[in-house]
């Protein structure tokens, strides 16, 4: 079996970019079942699965770069860092979405797979999730109308309509935002592969 080359992986990346853009358009037209298709493509980009490395991990290695994004502390993380744990109100409702800061401005930058695994990238009241966890919940368990009846409250919380964004529940909003940011990161990677010029988010090793 032929070993895949950098060119092969870049073509795969282009294909995922095109699919994500198409799926986002379909979702925005009202075809909400496409949220699972989006999550499945994000899983290929970001998550090691069944012995296969995340595509972004392989691309980083072959190009000799790090893809880095901004991260920002949640309110609870900030209070803990400052030694103000007693001010954390476990009963109050809070919402936090770290992905919205990836391409903007946060506390510091981190490598993309590390960002994916940060435990409080999405906070919904008492429930905390990494980006990886939300992708896997939507890709594997919340596909369209076929919700796994065995899901616990923690897994169902992002699907709850109590926190909505223009009619989208938390998981839909989060996955859609992650997909849009991912498309921009893919564009940056493909541009680097073409001209080898660093950007704010593509840094040579």
PDB file of N, CA and C in Angstrom, residues 17 31 48 53 61 65 69 94 99-100 103 149 152 165 180 192:
ATOM      1  N   UNK A  17     -12.253  21.196   3.847  1.00  0.00           N
ATOM      2  CA  UNK A  17     -12.654  22.606   3.803  1.00  0.00           C
ATOM      3  C   UNK A  17     -13.901  22.780   2.937  1.00  0.00           C
ATOM      4  N   UNK A  31     -31.379  22.980   7.068  1.00  0.00           N
ATOM      5  CA  UNK A  31     -31.189  21.529   7.113  1.00  0.00           C
ATOM      6  C   UNK A  31     -30.346  21.166   8.339  1.00  0.00           C
ATOM      7  N   UNK A  48      -7.768  12.034  17.435  1.00  0.00           N
ATOM      8  CA  UNK A  48      -7.161  10.740  17.147  1.00  0.00           C
ATOM      9  C   UNK A  48      -8.245   9.682  17.337  1.00  0.00           C
ATOM     10  N   UNK A  53      -4.240   9.266  13.432  1.00  0.00           N
ATOM     11  CA  UNK A  53      -3.983  10.562  14.049  1.00  0.00           C
ATOM     12  C   UNK A  53      -4.932  11.623  13.497  1.00  0.00           C
ATOM     13  N   UNK A  61       3.130  17.894  11.616  1.00  0.00           N
ATOM     14  CA  UNK A  61       4.384  17.145  11.568  1.00  0.00           C
ATOM     15  C   UNK A  61       5.037  17.242  10.200  1.00  0.00           C
ATOM     16  N   UNK A  65       5.384  22.645  11.491  1.00  0.00           N
ATOM     17  CA  UNK A  65       4.787  23.855  12.069  1.00  0.00           C
ATOM     18  C   UNK A  65       3.946  23.490  13.280  1.00  0.00           C
ATOM     19  N   UNK A  69      -3.676  28.704  18.533  1.00  0.00           N
ATOM     20  CA  UNK A  69      -4.862  29.560  18.656  1.00  0.00           C
ATOM     21  C   UNK A  69      -4.871  30.209  20.033  1.00  0.00           C
ATOM     22  N   UNK A  94     -23.903  30.071  34.324  1.00  0.00           N
ATOM     23  CA  UNK A  94     -22.886  30.757  33.527  1.00  0.00           C
ATOM     24  C   UNK A  94     -22.769  30.082  32.169  1.00  0.00           C
ATOM     25  N   UNK A  99     -14.027  28.904  21.949  1.00  0.00           N
ATOM     26  CA  UNK A  99     -13.717  28.881  20.521  1.00  0.00           C
ATOM     27  C   UNK A  99     -13.866  30.268  19.890  1.00  0.00           C
ATOM     28  N   UNK A 100     -14.777  31.076  20.418  1.00  0.00           N
ATOM     29  CA  UNK A 100     -14.978  32.411  19.840  1.00  0.00           C
ATOM     30  C   UNK A 100     -13.741  33.284  19.955  1.00  0.00           C
ATOM     31  N   UNK A 103      -9.361  32.933  17.184  1.00  0.00           N
ATOM     32  CA  UNK A 103      -8.731  33.780  16.169  1.00  0.00           C
ATOM     33  C   UNK A 103      -8.768  35.248  16.547  1.00  0.00           C
ATOM     34  N   UNK A 149     -30.997   7.517  23.706  1.00  0.00           N
ATOM     35  CA  UNK A 149     -31.815   7.642  24.927  1.00  0.00           C
ATOM     36  C   UNK A 149     -31.039   7.343  26.207  1.00  0.00           C
ATOM     37  N   UNK A 152     -26.548  10.686  29.547  1.00  0.00           N
ATOM     38  CA  UNK A 152     -26.753  11.271  30.867  1.00  0.00           C
ATOM     39  C   UNK A 152     -27.004  12.772  30.737  1.00  0.00           C
ATOM     40  N   UNK A 165     -29.209  30.450  20.580  1.00  0.00           N
ATOM     41  CA  UNK A 165     -28.542  31.512  19.827  1.00  0.00           C
ATOM     42  C   UNK A 165     -29.200  31.571  18.455  1.00  0.00           C
ATOM     43  N   UNK A 180     -16.591  27.110  11.454  1.00  0.00           N
ATOM     44  CA  UNK A 180     -16.195  28.350  10.762  1.00  0.00           C
ATOM     45  C   UNK A 180     -14.738  28.710  11.063  1.00  0.00           C
ATOM     46  N   UNK A 192       0.219  28.546   3.912  1.00  0.00           N
ATOM     47  CA  UNK A 192       1.599  28.294   4.357  1.00  0.00           C
ATOM     48  C   UNK A 192       2.247  27.224   3.484  1.00  0.00           C
TER      49      UNK A 192
END
